[in-house]
Tab-separated table of C-alpha atoms in Angstrom:
chain	number	residue	atom	x	y	z
A	1	MET	CA	-70.253	-10.489	138.221
A	2	THR	CA	-68.144	-7.336	137.925
A	3	ARG	CA	-68.975	-6.810	134.267
A	4	LEU	CA	-72.661	-7.552	134.834
A	5	ALA	CA	-72.780	-5.015	137.664
A	6	SER	CA	-71.147	-2.427	135.410
A	7	PHE	CA	-73.648	-3.062	132.613
A	8	TRP	CA	-76.552	-2.905	135.060
A	9	SER	CA	-75.321	0.385	136.469
A	10	GLY	CA	-75.074	1.788	132.937
A	11	LEU	CA	-78.703	0.831	132.381
A	12	GLY	CA	-79.713	2.858	135.437
A	13	GLY	CA	-80.633	-0.235	137.434
A	14	ASP	CA	-80.728	-0.480	141.228
A	15	PRO	CA	-77.298	-1.888	142.255
A	16	ALA	CA	-78.922	-3.935	145.019
A	17	LEU	CA	-80.712	-6.076	142.439
A	18	VAL	CA	-77.432	-7.551	141.161
A	19	SER	CA	-77.537	-9.853	144.185
A	20	ARG	CA	-80.573	-11.553	142.610
A	21	VAL	CA	-78.338	-12.951	139.843
A	22	SER	CA	-76.541	-16.279	140.167
A	23	ALA	CA	-74.222	-17.809	137.597
A	24	VAL	CA	-73.429	-21.332	136.432
A	25	GLU	CA	-69.932	-20.928	135.083
A	26	ARG	CA	-68.605	-23.346	132.498
A	27	PRO	CA	-65.015	-22.283	131.724
A	28	GLY	CA	-63.921	-23.140	128.235
A	29	VAL	CA	-67.114	-22.339	126.343
A	30	LEU	CA	-66.796	-19.631	123.681
A	31	PRO	CA	-62.964	-19.825	123.798
A	32	SER	CA	-61.327	-16.640	122.611
A	33	GLN	CA	-58.415	-14.272	123.137
A	34	LEU	CA	-61.007	-11.842	124.526
A	35	PRO	CA	-63.320	-12.581	127.505
A	36	VAL	CA	-66.313	-13.543	125.349
A	37	ARG	CA	-67.807	-15.973	127.873
A	38	GLU	CA	-67.927	-13.370	130.640
A	39	PHE	CA	-69.122	-10.660	128.251
A	40	ALA	CA	-71.919	-12.818	126.818
A	41	GLY	CA	-73.110	-13.831	130.273
A	42	ALA	CA	-73.232	-10.207	131.393
A	43	CYS	CA	-75.316	-9.177	128.357
A	44	VAL	CA	-77.829	-11.966	128.946
A	45	GLY	CA	-77.768	-11.450	132.708
A	46	VAL	CA	-78.751	-7.780	132.634
A	47	CYS	CA	-81.500	-8.594	130.136
A	48	ALA	CA	-82.926	-11.289	132.400
A	49	LEU	CA	-82.641	-9.014	135.441
A	50	ALA	CA	-84.419	-6.193	133.616
A	51	ALA	CA	-87.187	-8.643	132.675
A	52	ALA	CA	-87.539	-9.854	136.262
A	53	GLU	CA	-87.632	-6.266	137.528
A	54	LEU	CA	-90.364	-5.269	135.067
A	55	ALA	CA	-92.428	-8.332	135.987
A	56	THR	CA	-92.270	-7.250	139.626
A	57	ARG	CA	-93.240	-3.656	138.814
A	58	ARG	CA	-96.241	-4.814	136.786
A	59	ALA	CA	-97.335	-7.185	139.559
A	60	GLY	CA	-97.466	-4.308	142.010
A	61	GLY	CA	-94.191	-4.873	143.826
A	62	GLY	CA	-92.507	-7.546	145.902
A	63	GLU	CA	-89.161	-9.256	145.666
A	64	VAL	CA	-87.605	-9.379	142.211
A	65	PRO	CA	-87.418	-13.005	140.987
A	66	ALA	CA	-84.054	-14.722	141.105
A	67	VAL	CA	-82.124	-14.715	137.831
A	68	ARG	CA	-79.913	-17.566	136.651
A	69	VAL	CA	-77.209	-17.190	134.011
A	70	ASP	CA	-75.929	-20.526	132.739
A	71	ASP	CA	-72.872	-20.334	130.503
A	72	GLY	CA	-74.087	-23.416	128.649
A	73	ALA	CA	-77.379	-21.795	127.713
A	74	VAL	CA	-75.658	-18.533	126.795
A	75	ALA	CA	-72.986	-20.188	124.653
A	76	THR	CA	-75.608	-22.251	122.831
A	77	ALA	CA	-77.806	-19.218	122.168
A	78	PHE	CA	-74.877	-17.098	120.949
A	79	VAL	CA	-74.368	-19.565	118.088
A	80	SER	CA	-78.068	-20.285	117.594
A	81	GLU	CA	-77.738	-20.106	113.813
A	82	ARG	CA	-75.273	-23.018	113.885
A	83	HIS	CA	-77.679	-25.208	115.830
A	84	LEU	CA	-80.698	-24.440	113.659
A	85	ARG	CA	-82.046	-27.328	111.613
A	86	THR	CA	-85.071	-27.115	109.309
A	87	ASP	CA	-86.281	-30.604	108.393
A	88	GLY	CA	-82.762	-31.751	109.210
A	89	ARG	CA	-81.048	-29.175	106.979
A	90	ALA	CA	-78.374	-26.978	108.526
A	91	ALA	CA	-78.648	-23.234	108.062
A	92	GLU	CA	-76.596	-21.578	105.355
A	93	SER	CA	-73.664	-19.589	106.673
A	94	PHE	CA	-71.612	-16.821	105.089
A	95	ALA	CA	-71.793	-16.548	101.304
A	96	PRO	CA	-68.624	-17.414	99.310
A	97	LEU	CA	-67.740	-13.745	98.810
A	98	SER	CA	-68.189	-12.887	102.507
A	99	ARG	CA	-64.704	-13.555	103.851
A	100	PHE	CA	-61.165	-12.286	104.446
A	101	TRP	CA	-59.021	-11.482	101.399
A	102	ARG	CA	-55.335	-10.675	101.075
A	103	THR	CA	-54.509	-7.304	99.580
A	104	ALA	CA	-51.218	-5.865	98.392
A	105	ASP	CA	-50.479	-4.565	101.893
A	106	GLY	CA	-52.717	-6.456	104.305
A	107	TRP	CA	-56.256	-7.804	104.571
A	108	VAL	CA	-59.830	-6.770	103.935
A	109	ARG	CA	-63.095	-8.459	104.853
A	110	THR	CA	-66.136	-8.265	102.617
A	111	HIS	CA	-69.798	-8.911	103.317
A	112	ALA	CA	-71.894	-10.121	100.399
A	113	ASN	CA	-74.612	-12.328	101.891
A	114	TYR	CA	-77.394	-10.200	100.386
A	115	PRO	CA	-77.711	-10.093	96.576
A	116	HIS	CA	-77.664	-6.284	96.393
A	117	HIS	CA	-74.488	-6.072	98.477
A	118	ARG	CA	-72.860	-8.756	96.343
A	119	ALA	CA	-73.759	-6.885	93.150
A	120	ARG	CA	-72.283	-3.625	94.477
A	121	LEU	CA	-69.077	-5.346	95.555
A	122	LEU	CA	-68.555	-6.949	92.162
A	123	SER	CA	-69.406	-3.737	90.345
A	124	ALA	CA	-66.909	-1.751	92.436
A	125	LEU	CA	-64.168	-4.283	91.789
A	126	GLY	CA	-65.078	-4.825	88.140
A	127	THR	CA	-65.009	-8.607	88.463
A	128	PRO	CA	-67.373	-11.502	87.737
A	129	GLU	CA	-68.877	-13.540	90.565
A	130	ASP	CA	-65.845	-15.765	90.849
A	131	PRO	CA	-63.763	-15.969	94.066
A	132	ASP	CA	-60.534	-16.477	92.132
A	133	ALA	CA	-61.160	-13.371	90.027
A	134	VAL	CA	-61.998	-11.331	93.133
A	135	ALA	CA	-58.865	-12.576	94.900
A	136	ALA	CA	-56.696	-11.591	91.933
A	137	VAL	CA	-58.073	-8.040	91.841
A	138	LEU	CA	-57.776	-7.518	95.589
A	139	ALA	CA	-54.223	-8.833	95.688
A	140	ARG	CA	-53.129	-5.922	93.473
A	141	ARG	CA	-54.766	-3.171	95.569
A	142	SER	CA	-54.164	-1.717	98.989
A	143	ALA	CA	-56.633	-2.499	101.754
A	144	ALA	CA	-57.471	1.192	102.190
A	145	GLU	CA	-58.171	1.596	98.476
A	146	VAL	CA	-60.483	-1.430	98.461
A	147	GLU	CA	-62.355	-0.131	101.500
A	148	GLU	CA	-62.807	3.299	99.952
A	149	THR	CA	-63.826	2.052	96.491
A	150	VAL	CA	-66.322	-0.562	97.654
A	151	THR	CA	-67.847	1.710	100.304
A	152	ALA	CA	-68.332	4.500	97.740
A	153	ALA	CA	-70.273	2.026	95.577
A	154	GLY	CA	-72.589	1.118	98.464
A	155	GLY	CA	-70.871	-2.211	99.063
A	156	LEU	CA	-69.266	-3.610	102.181
A	157	ALA	CA	-65.505	-4.062	102.583
A	158	LEU	CA	-63.300	-3.009	105.479
A	159	ALA	CA	-59.556	-2.994	105.959
A	160	LEU	CA	-58.118	-4.892	108.896
A	161	ARG	CA	-57.040	-2.520	111.673
A	162	MET	CA	-55.225	-2.997	114.937
A	163	PRO	CA	-56.973	-1.818	118.134
A	164	GLU	CA	-54.682	1.197	118.460
A	165	GLU	CA	-55.451	2.217	114.881
A	166	TRP	CA	-59.170	2.114	115.611
A	167	ALA	CA	-58.696	4.073	118.845
A	168	ALA	CA	-56.892	6.800	116.878
A	169	HIS	CA	-59.484	6.810	114.075
A	170	GLU	CA	-62.043	9.630	114.132
A	171	GLN	CA	-64.929	7.154	114.186
A	172	GLY	CA	-63.295	5.075	116.897
A	173	ALA	CA	-62.934	8.176	119.053
A	174	ALA	CA	-66.568	9.158	118.433
A	175	VAL	CA	-67.817	5.715	119.417
A	176	ALA	CA	-65.634	5.615	122.536
A	177	ARG	CA	-67.431	8.696	123.854
A	178	LEU	CA	-70.817	6.938	123.751
A	179	PRO	CA	-72.311	5.048	126.699
A	180	LEU	CA	-72.718	1.316	126.158
A	181	VAL	CA	-76.490	1.821	126.152
A	182	GLU	CA	-77.584	5.389	125.524
A	183	ARG	CA	-80.747	6.335	127.430
A	184	VAL	CA	-82.627	9.574	126.715
A	185	ARG	CA	-85.902	10.932	128.070
A	186	LEU	CA	-87.717	12.604	125.164
A	187	ASP	CA	-90.598	14.400	126.884
A	188	SER	CA	-92.684	14.675	130.048
A	189	ALA	CA	-95.394	12.166	129.156
A	190	PRO	CA	-97.211	10.900	132.254
A	191	ALA	CA	-96.204	7.700	134.027
A	192	ARG	CA	-97.332	4.510	132.307
A	193	GLU	CA	-99.984	2.211	133.713
A	194	LEU	CA	-98.638	-1.224	132.888
A	195	SER	CA	-100.954	-3.490	134.816
A	196	PRO	CA	-100.852	-6.996	133.339
A	197	PRO	CA	-103.802	-7.802	131.057
A	198	ALA	CA	-106.497	-9.973	132.606
A	199	GLY	CA	-106.348	-13.679	131.963
A	200	THR	CA	-102.751	-13.798	130.738
A	201	PRO	CA	-99.608	-15.236	132.348
A	202	LEU	CA	-97.576	-12.744	134.332
A	203	LEU	CA	-94.905	-12.194	131.717
A	204	PRO	CA	-92.904	-8.938	131.828
A	205	ALA	CA	-94.024	-7.702	128.396
A	206	ALA	CA	-97.493	-9.272	128.262
A	207	GLY	CA	-99.970	-7.061	126.409
A	208	LEU	CA	-97.301	-4.716	125.044
A	209	ARG	CA	-97.052	-4.040	121.300
A	210	VAL	CA	-93.621	-3.916	119.695
A	211	LEU	CA	-93.153	-2.637	116.145
A	212	ASP	CA	-90.029	-4.304	114.778
A	213	LEU	CA	-88.213	-2.457	111.983
A	214	THR	CA	-84.957	-4.396	112.212
A	215	ARG	CA	-83.014	-6.791	110.010
A	216	VAL	CA	-80.161	-9.291	110.156
A	217	ILE	CA	-79.245	-10.392	113.714
A	218	ALA	CA	-78.833	-7.913	116.590
A	219	GLY	CA	-82.158	-6.079	116.257
A	220	PRO	CA	-84.164	-9.252	115.588
A	221	ILE	CA	-82.571	-10.894	118.645
A	222	ALA	CA	-83.742	-7.978	120.784
A	223	THR	CA	-87.302	-8.235	119.480
A	224	ARG	CA	-87.215	-12.037	119.630
A	225	THR	CA	-86.409	-11.642	123.326
A	226	LEU	CA	-89.299	-9.218	123.853
A	227	ALA	CA	-91.582	-11.747	122.138
A	228	LEU	CA	-90.357	-14.432	124.548
A	229	LEU	CA	-91.377	-12.151	127.409
A	230	GLY	CA	-94.947	-11.852	126.159
A	231	ALA	CA	-94.974	-8.887	123.762
A	232	ASP	CA	-96.964	-8.864	120.532
A	233	VAL	CA	-94.055	-8.304	118.117
A	234	LEU	CA	-94.834	-7.408	114.510
A	235	ARG	CA	-91.864	-7.204	112.178
A	236	LEU	CA	-92.187	-5.072	109.051
A	237	ASP	CA	-89.994	-5.490	105.985
A	238	PRO	CA	-90.022	-3.775	102.583
A	239	PRO	CA	-91.548	-6.065	99.928
A	240	GLY	CA	-88.539	-5.864	97.613
A	241	LEU	CA	-85.876	-6.760	100.173
A	242	PRO	CA	-86.394	-10.340	101.393
A	243	GLU	CA	-84.631	-11.490	104.521
A	244	LEU	CA	-82.278	-14.456	104.226
A	245	PRO	CA	-84.540	-17.474	104.913
A	246	ASP	CA	-82.468	-19.161	107.629
A	247	GLN	CA	-81.783	-15.840	109.315
A	248	HIS	CA	-85.514	-15.153	109.410
A	249	THR	CA	-86.165	-18.591	110.898
A	250	ASP	CA	-83.516	-18.274	113.592
A	251	THR	CA	-84.591	-14.820	114.768
A	252	GLY	CA	-88.333	-15.085	114.039
A	253	PHE	CA	-89.481	-17.064	117.058
A	254	GLY	CA	-92.463	-15.546	118.835
A	255	LYS	CA	-93.064	-12.877	116.189
A	256	ARG	CA	-95.311	-12.130	113.259
A	257	SER	CA	-93.951	-10.886	109.918
A	258	ALA	CA	-95.608	-8.492	107.464
A	259	LEU	CA	-94.576	-6.516	104.385
A	260	VAL	CA	-95.038	-2.754	104.083
A	261	ASP	CA	-93.506	-0.160	101.824
A	262	LEU	CA	-92.871	2.725	104.214
A	263	ALA	CA	-93.573	5.284	101.490
A	264	SER	CA	-96.742	3.924	99.900
A	265	GLY	CA	-97.943	2.173	103.055
A	266	ARG	CA	-97.706	5.206	105.312
A	267	GLU	CA	-101.323	4.929	106.489
A	268	ALA	CA	-100.854	1.320	107.634
A	269	VAL	CA	-97.670	2.228	109.489
A	270	GLU	CA	-99.377	5.176	111.195
A	271	GLU	CA	-102.150	2.889	112.441
A	272	LEU	CA	-99.557	0.580	113.955
A	273	VAL	CA	-97.561	3.425	115.513
A	274	ALA	CA	-100.722	4.865	117.076
A	275	ARG	CA	-101.008	1.797	119.317
A	276	ALA	CA	-97.370	0.734	119.645
A	277	ASP	CA	-95.713	0.682	123.056
A	278	VAL	CA	-92.221	0.095	121.665
A	279	VAL	CA	-90.715	0.838	118.234
A	280	VAL	CA	-87.378	-0.827	117.448
A	281	THR	CA	-85.351	0.237	114.400
A	282	GLY	CA	-82.142	-1.247	113.006
A	283	TYR	CA	-81.429	0.852	109.942
A	284	ARG	CA	-78.640	3.405	109.566
A	285	PRO	CA	-79.074	6.538	111.736
A	286	GLY	CA	-81.503	8.930	110.079
A	287	ALA	CA	-82.525	6.497	107.327
A	288	LEU	CA	-86.119	6.281	108.578
A	289	ASP	CA	-86.536	9.918	109.625
A	290	ARG	CA	-88.247	10.901	106.371
A	291	PHE	CA	-91.007	8.429	107.205
A	292	GLY	CA	-91.678	10.087	110.557
A	293	LEU	CA	-89.881	7.349	112.480
A	294	SER	CA	-87.274	9.367	114.372
A	295	GLY	CA	-87.451	9.151	118.133
A	296	GLU	CA	-88.738	12.693	118.492
A	297	ALA	CA	-91.395	12.305	115.782
A	298	LEU	CA	-92.643	9.053	117.274
A	299	ALA	CA	-92.847	10.536	120.762
A	300	GLU	CA	-94.823	13.494	119.430
A	301	ARG	CA	-97.446	11.223	117.853
A	302	ARG	CA	-97.390	8.516	120.509
A	303	PRO	CA	-96.481	10.056	123.911
A	304	GLY	CA	-95.064	7.449	126.248
A	305	VAL	CA	-93.541	5.316	123.505
A	306	VAL	CA	-90.162	3.625	123.951
A	307	VAL	CA	-88.001	3.999	120.830
A	308	ALA	CA	-85.026	1.655	120.532
A	309	GLN	CA	-82.396	2.262	117.850
A	310	LEU	CA	-79.564	0.012	116.714
A	311	SER	CA	-76.717	0.929	114.358
A	312	ALA	CA	-73.336	-0.468	113.386
A	313	TRP	CA	-71.137	2.578	114.002
A	314	GLY	CA	-73.153	4.883	116.276
A	315	GLY	CA	-74.998	8.081	115.498
A	316	THR	CA	-72.013	10.448	115.374
A	317	GLY	CA	-68.702	10.571	113.524
A	318	PRO	CA	-67.783	10.234	109.834
A	319	TRP	CA	-69.011	6.628	109.630
A	320	ALA	CA	-72.391	7.222	111.257
A	321	GLY	CA	-74.207	6.761	107.962
A	322	ARG	CA	-72.296	3.667	106.883
A	323	ARG	CA	-73.668	0.167	106.643
A	324	GLY	CA	-72.073	-2.443	108.850
A	325	PHE	CA	-72.290	-5.972	110.175
A	326	ASP	CA	-70.778	-7.841	113.122
A	327	SER	CA	-67.971	-9.382	111.043
A	328	LEU	CA	-66.974	-5.994	109.632
A	329	VAL	CA	-67.036	-4.279	113.014
A	330	GLN	CA	-64.691	-6.983	114.319
A	331	VAL	CA	-62.280	-6.136	111.475
A	332	ALA	CA	-62.417	-2.355	111.895
A	333	THR	CA	-62.075	-2.269	115.681
A	334	GLY	CA	-59.092	-4.616	115.953
A	335	ILE	CA	-60.919	-7.668	117.279
A	336	ALA	CA	-60.055	-9.665	114.148
A	337	HIS	CA	-56.389	-8.751	114.651
A	338	ILE	CA	-56.442	-9.939	118.265
A	339	GLU	CA	-58.206	-13.169	117.335
A	340	GLY	CA	-55.837	-13.829	114.435
A	341	GLU	CA	-52.971	-16.271	114.262
A	342	ASP	CA	-49.857	-16.668	112.098
A	343	ASP	CA	-50.335	-13.342	110.304
A	344	ARG	CA	-53.931	-14.203	109.433
A	345	PRO	CA	-56.923	-12.351	110.915
A	346	GLY	CA	-59.427	-14.313	112.958
A	347	ALA	CA	-62.905	-13.996	114.381
A	348	LEU	CA	-64.752	-14.378	117.643
A	349	PRO	CA	-66.182	-17.842	118.395
A	350	ALA	CA	-69.669	-16.415	117.840
A	351	GLN	CA	-71.180	-13.334	116.287
A	352	ALA	CA	-70.953	-12.018	119.808
A	353	LEU	CA	-71.329	-8.346	118.896
A	354	ASP	CA	-74.686	-9.047	117.265
A	355	HIS	CA	-75.958	-11.325	119.998
A	356	GLY	CA	-74.594	-9.268	122.879
A	357	THR	CA	-75.932	-6.011	121.449
A	358	GLY	CA	-79.323	-7.622	120.896
A	359	TYR	CA	-79.645	-8.576	124.553
A	360	LEU	CA	-78.370	-5.173	125.668
A	361	LEU	CA	-80.963	-3.451	123.489
A	362	ALA	CA	-83.751	-5.611	124.916
A	363	ALA	CA	-82.461	-4.838	128.410
A	364	GLY	CA	-82.551	-1.119	127.635
A	365	VAL	CA	-86.167	-1.356	126.478
A	366	LEU	CA	-87.207	-3.313	129.580
A	367	ARG	CA	-85.475	-0.841	131.903
A	368	ALA	CA	-87.105	2.074	130.076
A	369	LEU	CA	-90.514	0.478	130.609
A	370	SER	CA	-89.754	0.015	134.307
A	371	ASP	CA	-88.642	3.623	134.651
A	372	GLN	CA	-91.801	4.810	132.917
A	373	THR	CA	-94.001	3.207	135.558
A	374	GLN	CA	-92.601	5.705	138.065
A	375	ALA	CA	-91.250	8.708	136.177
A	376	GLY	CA	-93.105	8.646	132.851
A	377	GLY	CA	-91.655	10.183	129.722
A	378	SER	CA	-91.193	8.842	126.229
A	379	ARG	CA	-87.836	7.109	126.105
A	380	LEU	CA	-85.061	6.629	123.550
A	381	VAL	CA	-82.601	3.740	123.847
A	382	ARG	CA	-79.595	3.506	121.501
A	383	VAL	CA	-76.895	0.877	121.004
A	384	ALA	CA	-74.166	0.362	118.400
A	385	LEU	CA	-72.183	-2.721	117.441
A	386	ALA	CA	-68.946	-0.726	117.460
A	387	ARG	CA	-69.592	0.492	121.006
A	388	THR	CA	-70.309	-3.066	122.125
A	389	ALA	CA	-67.009	-4.063	120.493
A	390	GLY	CA	-65.262	-1.410	122.568
A	391	GLU	CA	-66.661	-2.926	125.736
A	392	LEU	CA	-65.386	-6.371	124.773
A	393	LEU	CA	-61.976	-4.914	123.918
A	394	ARG	CA	-61.728	-3.507	127.434
A	395	GLY	CA	-61.064	-7.101	128.461
A	396	ALA	CA	-58.031	-7.493	126.187
A	397	GLY	CA	-55.194	-8.940	128.221
A	398	ASP	CA	-57.449	-10.364	130.946
A	399	PRO	CA	-56.527	-13.870	132.106
A	400	ARG	CA	-58.397	-16.465	130.100
A	401	ALA	CA	-60.047	-19.630	131.353
A	402	GLU	CA	-58.940	-21.969	128.582
A	403	GLU	CA	-59.364	-25.108	130.675
A	404	GLY	CA	-62.795	-26.631	131.062
A	405	GLU	CA	-65.806	-27.808	129.125
A	406	THR	CA	-64.815	-26.535	125.690
A	407	ASN	CA	-66.691	-29.418	124.080
A	408	LEU	CA	-69.766	-29.076	126.282
A	409	SER	CA	-72.783	-30.687	124.625
A	410	PRO	CA	-75.497	-28.157	123.704
A	411	THR	CA	-78.260	-30.780	123.958
A	412	PRO	CA	-79.772	-29.499	127.250
A	413	TRP	CA	-80.353	-26.112	125.614
A	414	LEU	CA	-81.845	-27.305	122.331
A	415	ALA	CA	-85.486	-28.008	121.522
A	416	GLU	CA	-87.556	-29.253	118.596
A	417	ARG	CA	-91.018	-28.355	117.341
A	418	GLU	CA	-93.145	-28.238	114.223
A	419	SER	CA	-93.622	-24.949	112.410
A	420	PRO	CA	-95.028	-23.578	109.138
A	421	LEU	CA	-91.436	-23.772	107.887
A	422	GLY	CA	-90.969	-27.448	108.746
A	423	HIS	CA	-89.628	-29.400	111.696
A	424	LEU	CA	-87.220	-27.170	113.599
A	425	ARG	CA	-84.354	-27.850	115.951
A	426	TYR	CA	-83.289	-24.639	117.639
A	427	ALA	CA	-81.511	-23.080	120.591
A	428	LEU	CA	-83.635	-22.242	123.610
A	429	PRO	CA	-83.524	-18.678	124.961
A	430	PRO	CA	-80.844	-18.065	127.610
A	431	VAL	CA	-82.883	-15.427	129.493
A	432	GLU	CA	-83.911	-17.224	132.669
A	433	PHE	CA	-85.608	-16.069	135.889
A	434	GLU	CA	-88.029	-17.597	138.403
A	435	GLU	CA	-91.442	-18.293	136.844
A	436	GLY	CA	-90.226	-16.849	133.552
A	437	PRO	CA	-90.816	-18.441	130.133
A	438	ARG	CA	-88.465	-21.155	128.912
A	439	ASP	CA	-89.505	-21.142	125.258
A	440	TRP	CA	-91.347	-18.953	122.778
A	441	ALA	CA	-95.117	-19.205	122.592
A	442	ARG	CA	-95.035	-19.631	118.827
A	443	PRO	CA	-92.536	-20.794	116.206
A	444	PRO	CA	-91.470	-18.569	113.329
A	445	GLY	CA	-93.856	-18.325	110.409
A	446	ARG	CA	-93.289	-17.594	106.771
A	447	TRP	CA	-91.630	-14.277	106.006
A	448	GLY	CA	-94.032	-11.460	105.198
A	449	THR	CA	-97.282	-13.435	105.379
A	450	ASP	CA	-99.001	-11.863	108.404
A	451	GLU	CA	-101.479	-8.987	108.438
A	452	THR	CA	-100.333	-5.482	109.312
A	453	ARG	CA	-102.359	-5.231	112.507
A	454	TRP	CA	-101.979	-5.794	116.208
A	455	LEU	CA	-103.429	-8.883	117.804
């Protein structure tokens, strides 16, 4: 519970509430050189505790419901994409060009799951879409040269670094100075009245409207969690940039999905912002500012709003404007080196930076809403994958619990249901507290087919 207590303290939570959390430990799940099991449980635990606290605040007080963190549920949820089945079909994983490659002096990892990233990678390298051709080109270049060339072309490739190299890097130092979850009060808006809407279950986020401007995994997991807790979550995507279908399915539970061009559809976005309680963004820092979607601009137009921002590398330092994904952050920060074996880099047993950061971001939003009921103020919550990686790296060298239920069956934490996308098998949410929801109210729908309006 030490790590959970530390996370909760960083979120500004009452230390006494940590006693409301109990754990079902299952040593051996999420086996890793780093303490992934403990880290994952702490991320989910503070999210569940923040949800239980907000439910109590909205009910007018009383004892905060007991929270239960089961390692089996957490481990299953942290690899939810691996458990997903759509009409019996397993989800597609990393694309063939998203992998580790040997270079003349080391290793790089590329990310090319999206067509536009794949095209930029191939253009930068001057190769056809053939793994053998890519391998031949990379084998003749240094890792640093590949990183620089591909990044300059808008693609994604990062050289493998050791933890001490990342710590000495200017971006590593900038990220290390950030809190795990950055919390900022933007103004002096009056305290929020968050009485639960009449005739609805007493869910922590019931009646709240969440505008979801996130993509890939971490941000959508945060908003998927808020949807579980009762929020009306509307995800907006640009029409010309489809989400990967299985990724949308896995992270789309409980939400609606609409398409809006932020430039030409400004009026529709403004109508949504005018009634939003929470706005969550997952684009590079500053990328949405020109559309009036910075924290300060949103608070000015919608006093009392909670703005949650996710990035790969944080909002300061030379890499602040860079694109990034979980796998690449593992490579840059030294995690892939630690998890490697026999001179080959490795990876965590789950995309734990994405999943963990998603639950931390949801926890930050829930705590901000609780704080608003007493102190008011528009709130800004920020997280970064690289900062989450730093927290996991703090456990390097800790004793590991390798013995135990490594092959624990995930069946108790899986469910099935029909959906517009077909028959789904999926991982249940790991966020658990007394009288809280155990599944999403609605399955994912088809990408981009909902109306741009609040329910």
